[in-house]
Amino acid sequence: MFQKIILAYDGSEHSQRAAAVAQELALKEDAEVRIVYAFNPISKIIGNPTLEELMQRETAQGNEIAGAAAKQMRDAGLDPHVEVLEGPPADAILRVAEVRGSDLIVMGSRGLGNTRALFLGSVSHKVLQAATCPVLVVR
Ligand code: ATP
Ligand code: MG
């Protein structure tokens, strides 16, 4: 039923649980997995070469975070794609889902933020609100 799965991953415990679900589902469905990590927008007021340096640093850090999830999946026999891009995170996740024609987005209910009172974080809230494909939110 699901052939192109996106895992939105920020390295949080919640997203690690989401990764486990995405992995199990992908193995069962023989689906392609795309791990997406978005870093916060870099102010364009900052001039070059600082802008490029910051982009490189954020991209390298993102590759490390998403790479950890990718490694686990490879160990389980999957061959996930990794996409690290500039946010805002919800917009980036939605954009990738649109461009890649994904049919499922898997994500955690909460992430790295610490507004514990809320049941849903702002990223999962916005993705749920605007996605054009099914979204699986892992508690
Ligand atoms: P907030 O960010 O609003 O303070 P939070 O951090 O607790 O709250 P979210 O950021 O909405 O909650 O995280 C929910 C899920 O969204 C995460 O488990 C993860 O799957 C996904 N997510 C959050 N941030 C990112 C990101 N930067 N890149 C990719 N996925 C993300
Ligand atoms: Mg967050």
PDB file of C-alpha atoms in Angstrom, residues 6 90-91 93-98 102-107 123-137:
ATOM      1  CA  ILE A   6       9.308   9.679   4.209  1.00  0.00           C
ATOM      2  CA  ALA A  90       7.568  21.446   8.307  1.00  0.00           C
ATOM      3  CA  ASP A  91       7.817  23.268   4.963  1.00  0.00           C
ATOM      4  CA  ILE A  93       9.189  17.917   4.877  1.00  0.00           C
ATOM      5  CA  LEU A  94       6.073  18.883   2.914  1.00  0.00           C
ATOM      6  CA  ARG A  95       8.168  20.038  -0.044  1.00  0.00           C
ATOM      7  CA  VAL A  96      10.108  16.779  -0.204  1.00  0.00           C
ATOM      8  CA  ALA A  97       6.872  14.770   0.061  1.00  0.00           C
ATOM      9  CA  GLU A  98       5.417  16.757  -2.826  1.00  0.00           C
ATOM     10  CA  SER A 102       5.710  10.224  -1.335  1.00  0.00           C
ATOM     11  CA  ASP A 103       2.665   8.309  -0.192  1.00  0.00           C
ATOM     12  CA  LEU A 104       3.327   8.314   3.564  1.00  0.00           C
ATOM     13  CA  ILE A 105       5.089  10.582   6.047  1.00  0.00           C
ATOM     14  CA  VAL A 106       6.183   8.961   9.312  1.00  0.00           C
ATOM     15  CA  MET A 107       7.135  11.247  12.198  1.00  0.00           C
ATOM     16  CA  VAL A 123       6.339  20.538  13.118  1.00  0.00           C
ATOM     17  CA  SER A 124       4.054  17.506  13.393  1.00  0.00           C
ATOM     18  CA  HIS A 125       1.078  19.844  13.821  1.00  0.00           C
ATOM     19  CA  LYS A 126       1.830  21.740  10.625  1.00  0.00           C
ATOM     20  CA  VAL A 127       2.647  18.622   8.596  1.00  0.00           C
ATOM     21  CA  LEU A 128      -0.621  16.992   9.714  1.00  0.00           C
ATOM     22  CA  GLN A 129      -2.490  20.121   8.747  1.00  0.00           C
ATOM     23  CA  ALA A 130      -0.990  20.595   5.294  1.00  0.00           C
ATOM     24  CA  ALA A 131       0.144  17.200   3.979  1.00  0.00           C
ATOM     25  CA  THR A 132      -1.593  15.833   0.898  1.00  0.00           C
ATOM     26  CA  CYS A 133      -0.641  12.231   1.741  1.00  0.00           C
ATOM     27  CA  PRO A 134      -1.306  10.142   4.879  1.00  0.00           C
ATOM     28  CA  VAL A 135       0.780  10.976   7.964  1.00  0.00           C
ATOM     29  CA  LEU A 136       1.675   8.412  10.606  1.00  0.00           C
ATOM     30  CA  VAL A 137       2.418  10.118  13.930  1.00  0.00           C
TER      31      VAL A 137
END
